[in-house]
Amino acid sequence: MSLTFTHETLPQRVVFASGQAAERAAEEAARLGSRPMLIGKPLIPAVLHHTDVAMHVPVVTAERAREAAAAAGVDVLVSVGGGSATGLAKAVALTTGLPIVAVPTTFAGSEATDVWGMTENGRKTTGSDPRVLPRTVVYDAALTATLPREMAVASGLNALAHCVDSMWAPRADPINRALALEGIRALRAGLPADDREQTLYGAYLAAVAFASAGSGLHHKICHVLGGMFGLPHAQTHAVVLPHVLALNAVAAPDGFGTAELRRLRDAVDAPRALRDHGFRQEDIPAAVDAILPVVPAGNPVPVTGENLRELLQHAWSGEEPR
């Protein structure tokens, strides 16, 4: 059978340098500007160190950061932290065009995508724009050493969700699949062993696959849950993943179905139930109504109000997916 697909690779410089984050981030920032704004954790000298960072990037938080950047006359953004720090830098870049050097301290993956997201009035809006893609990413596994094991697991499973969702996302193609499968291999090896370097490598591959393939059913569900109910990003993805994988079992990644995911979740003591993270059972109907209109076309299994309600019920209670 002939191959017919269109693949787009995003332009980005990637530096893997364990134990060298400060030095390499300073070098990369100097390539792009002379007045850096440091967003998140302290790492390099900067004309402005901005620590007003919040989960899901509230619009008001983004506006404050933009005003601070303009007042300080910065010409390059350096984000140090998890997805919230990266997301805030993207929100500033979206309106200013300032280049970003991203230094991740979790496995969120936002640093390798051109996707931005902001929340206002309980609604998370996302989009893609080349201005928000970090020019350089500096990966240093040593920066994840202080990440608590529980959070590392949730964040790593969030990365795994990027791999899995890339299999049936709107722009899925054989190149995305190859990246995602290697990402799955690295994450399956790294998470149980608490090997932060291998996990970081897998998270990067996962994000690259996801950036090209687009947002599939899993991420549409989690974006709604995070934006409407303020649920923690990584834990929400970790809980929802097995239920979406079970629903879309016909398109499961090669050698990685519900049984393999269950063994991995057991090995790392993964988060199990959305009710443990602030989601209420009475919120399920509203969540269903909000998710149905954004379900991607072409999902391997038709998504209905009934099967979506059942999926969220099981994710809320922590039942194993059917």
XYZ file of C-alpha atoms in Angstrom:
322
model
C 0.000 0.000 0.000
C 1.405 3.432 -0.924
C 2.022 6.072 1.713
C 0.046 9.289 1.384
C 0.446 11.905 4.092
C 1.695 15.414 4.817
C 4.015 15.915 7.776
C 5.203 19.224 9.215
C 8.273 19.428 11.452
C 8.486 22.480 13.690
C 11.769 24.450 13.598
C 13.459 24.371 16.983
C 16.899 24.072 18.552
C 17.130 21.394 21.275
C 19.954 21.137 23.795
C 20.285 18.079 26.064
C 22.896 18.867 28.720
C 22.475 17.278 32.147
C 23.974 19.398 34.890
C 24.575 22.373 32.573
C 21.208 24.157 32.493
C 22.310 27.557 33.792
C 25.325 27.821 31.505
C 23.547 26.587 28.399
C 20.367 28.622 29.009
C 22.445 31.794 29.386
C 24.255 31.006 26.137
C 21.018 30.353 24.276
C 19.391 33.523 25.625
C 22.422 35.571 24.561
C 22.025 34.239 21.014
C 18.552 35.801 20.880
C 18.759 38.967 22.949
C 20.508 40.968 25.648
C 17.681 41.807 28.085
C 16.161 38.524 29.267
C 12.976 38.173 31.262
C 13.198 35.111 33.491
C 9.816 33.488 34.114
C 9.537 30.932 36.911
C 12.425 29.546 38.919
C 15.725 31.432 39.321
C 18.444 30.162 36.995
C 20.294 32.903 35.104
C 20.837 36.670 35.546
C 18.006 38.692 34.001
C 16.752 42.261 33.821
C 13.418 40.999 35.154
C 12.609 37.914 37.227
C 8.847 37.279 37.002
C 7.360 34.743 39.441
C 3.623 35.470 39.025
C 2.858 32.084 37.437
C -0.444 30.191 37.686
C -1.810 26.880 36.424
C -3.787 26.984 33.148
C -2.503 30.570 32.513
C -5.398 32.813 33.563
C -5.829 35.716 31.147
C -5.262 38.258 33.926
C -1.940 36.576 34.777
C -0.895 36.748 31.129
C -1.801 40.427 30.930
C 0.298 41.244 34.015
C 3.286 39.418 32.528
C 2.925 41.267 29.214
C 2.802 44.611 31.013
C 5.880 43.713 33.066
C 7.797 42.678 29.933
C 6.945 45.927 28.175
C 7.888 48.058 31.179
C 11.291 46.346 31.509
C 12.055 46.509 27.791
C 12.975 42.819 27.587
C 13.949 41.231 24.284
C 14.027 37.506 25.111
C 11.994 35.273 27.432
C 13.518 32.448 29.481
C 11.003 30.130 31.139
C 12.181 27.788 33.879
C 9.634 25.395 35.345
C 6.752 23.182 34.353
C 3.963 23.736 31.880
C 2.637 26.783 33.724
C 5.911 28.703 33.336
C 6.236 27.672 29.691
C 2.596 28.553 29.090
C 3.018 32.031 30.548
C 6.054 32.688 28.352
C 3.972 31.595 25.369
C 1.191 33.987 26.363
C 3.695 36.854 26.356
C 5.234 35.736 23.054
C 1.787 35.450 21.460
C 1.245 39.222 21.576
C 4.845 40.472 21.536
C 6.663 38.052 19.233
C 9.529 37.801 21.741
C 11.673 34.647 21.371
C 11.552 32.005 24.107
C 14.244 29.830 25.614
C 12.407 27.101 27.540
C 14.041 25.163 30.371
C 11.556 22.475 31.522
C 11.654 21.052 35.044
C 8.810 18.571 34.497
C 7.756 16.308 31.624
C 4.858 18.487 30.441
C 6.067 18.813 26.840
C 4.642 22.271 26.129
C 8.149 23.488 25.324
C 8.217 21.473 22.063
C 4.852 22.637 20.702
C 3.409 25.758 19.117
C 0.231 25.366 21.178
C -0.816 28.048 23.646
C -3.628 27.991 26.182
C -5.272 30.522 28.502
C -8.213 30.356 30.883
C -10.933 32.884 31.608
C -14.307 32.482 33.324
C -13.923 28.712 33.628
C -13.150 28.195 29.958
C -9.767 27.206 28.554
C -9.025 28.490 25.070
C -6.206 26.950 23.067
C -4.664 27.643 19.707
C -1.484 27.240 17.712
C 0.815 30.001 16.545
C 4.443 29.893 15.359
C 5.280 32.864 17.606
C 4.865 30.768 20.764
C 7.143 27.899 19.750
C 10.307 28.257 21.877
C 13.339 28.934 19.705
C 15.468 26.758 21.965
C 14.746 24.115 24.592
C 17.396 23.276 27.188
C 16.821 19.875 28.794
C 18.695 19.144 32.008
C 17.562 16.037 33.877
C 19.262 17.353 37.018
C 16.571 20.048 37.262
C 13.926 17.342 37.714
C 15.771 15.774 40.679
C 13.741 17.771 43.196
C 10.442 16.903 41.511
C 8.601 14.671 44.001
C 8.141 11.098 42.820
C 4.344 11.411 42.849
C 4.453 14.496 40.640
C 7.086 12.945 38.358
C 4.767 9.982 37.780
C 1.772 12.174 36.966
C 3.843 14.369 34.663
C 5.399 11.338 32.952
C 1.978 9.836 32.325
C 0.903 13.164 30.885
C 3.809 12.768 28.441
C 2.657 9.228 27.703
C -0.763 10.656 26.876
C 0.893 12.815 24.220
C 2.247 9.636 22.607
C -1.032 7.776 22.759
C -3.155 10.691 21.553
C -0.811 11.127 18.586
C -2.008 7.785 17.226
C -5.483 9.081 16.362
C -5.176 12.880 16.425
C -6.371 14.869 13.384
C -2.929 15.025 11.715
C -1.615 11.604 12.742
C 0.903 10.182 10.275
C 3.622 7.492 10.162
C 6.368 9.886 11.304
C 4.366 10.969 14.348
C 3.694 7.317 15.080
C 7.402 6.446 14.949
C 8.244 9.292 17.329
C 5.403 8.330 19.649
C 6.393 4.653 19.758
C 9.977 5.545 20.691
C 8.581 7.956 23.283
C 6.450 5.164 24.754
C 9.500 2.901 24.924
C 11.552 5.534 26.743
C 8.761 6.427 29.173
C 8.008 2.763 29.953
C 11.680 2.294 30.777
C 12.227 5.577 32.593
C 9.161 5.930 34.816
C 9.347 2.669 36.829
C 13.114 3.090 37.312
C 12.748 6.795 38.208
C 15.309 7.464 35.478
C 14.718 11.190 34.969
C 16.984 11.513 31.918
C 15.261 8.677 30.022
C 11.863 10.057 31.025
C 12.831 13.545 29.834
C 13.954 12.104 26.503
C 10.643 10.266 26.138
C 8.700 13.384 27.078
C 10.445 15.372 24.353
C 9.643 12.768 21.679
C 6.059 12.653 22.921
C 5.710 16.411 22.615
C 7.188 16.498 19.109
C 4.732 13.825 17.970
C 1.839 15.635 19.624
C 2.816 19.015 18.161
C 2.628 17.575 14.657
C -0.366 15.278 15.100
C -2.578 17.744 16.936
C -4.917 17.372 19.872
C -6.887 14.130 20.020
C -9.824 13.070 22.164
C -7.779 12.653 25.340
C -6.490 16.218 25.317
C -9.845 17.701 24.385
C -11.351 16.013 27.444
C -8.568 17.128 29.760
C -8.541 20.723 28.506
C -12.243 21.019 29.306
C -11.809 19.463 32.748
C -8.848 21.679 33.579
C -10.403 24.900 32.342
C -13.916 24.400 33.734
C -13.087 22.860 37.080
C -9.518 23.949 37.802
C -8.211 20.386 37.978
C -4.433 19.861 38.152
C -3.047 19.332 34.668
C -0.717 16.344 35.038
C -2.908 14.353 37.423
C -5.971 14.848 35.231
C -4.131 13.493 32.197
C -2.766 10.562 34.187
C -6.241 9.569 35.399
C -8.097 10.018 32.092
C -5.542 8.287 29.843
C -6.479 4.623 30.494
C -10.155 5.362 29.919
C -9.580 7.003 26.535
C -7.160 4.230 25.565
C -9.836 1.657 26.420
C -12.453 3.521 24.383
C -10.124 3.759 21.378
C -8.647 0.281 21.843
C -9.006 -0.519 18.143
C -6.314 2.106 17.429
C -4.036 1.385 20.393
C -0.273 1.810 19.812
C 1.664 -1.274 18.735
C 2.364 -3.429 21.787
C 0.804 -0.940 24.193
C -2.842 -1.481 24.991
C -4.909 -1.272 28.156
C -3.186 -4.262 29.795
C 0.309 -2.821 29.298
C -0.795 0.576 30.559
C -2.389 -1.025 33.628
C 0.884 -2.795 34.474
C 2.795 0.454 34.115
C 0.291 2.346 36.270
C 0.520 -0.346 38.941
C 4.324 -0.237 38.859
C 4.460 3.533 39.417
C 1.397 3.867 41.697
C -0.344 6.207 39.274
C -3.196 8.571 40.190
C -6.495 6.716 39.883
C -9.540 8.923 40.409
C -10.567 12.442 39.437
C -12.523 12.736 42.687
C -9.157 12.787 44.470
C -8.255 15.968 42.569
C -11.368 18.098 42.997
C -13.756 16.776 40.341
C -17.297 16.194 41.638
C -19.668 13.527 40.381
C -22.395 16.155 39.909
C -20.106 17.989 37.453
C -20.124 15.094 34.967
C -23.205 16.212 32.950
C -21.792 19.734 32.466
C -18.449 18.274 31.440
C -20.120 15.994 28.884
C -21.998 18.931 27.376
C -18.771 20.944 27.083
C -16.665 18.114 25.633
C -19.033 16.812 22.952
C -18.769 19.910 20.689
C -14.940 19.736 20.657
C -14.519 16.002 19.994
C -12.121 15.746 17.040
C -13.512 14.446 13.790
C -12.136 11.047 12.863
C -11.792 9.620 16.369
C -11.480 5.823 15.924
C -14.688 5.228 17.893
C -17.796 7.450 17.682
C -18.100 9.525 20.858
C -21.604 9.881 22.253
C -23.063 11.454 25.343
C -23.575 7.975 26.747
C -20.073 6.556 26.335
C -18.495 9.876 27.349
C -20.602 9.990 30.504
C -19.553 6.427 31.329
C -15.888 7.283 30.697
C -16.024 10.276 33.060
C -17.930 8.296 35.681
C -15.210 5.638 35.741
C -12.459 8.276 35.758
C -14.200 10.074 38.630
C -14.540 6.929 40.743
C -11.225 5.324 39.860
C -12.805 2.189 38.379
C -10.699 0.307 35.879
C -11.799 1.128 32.322
C -13.969 -1.351 30.449
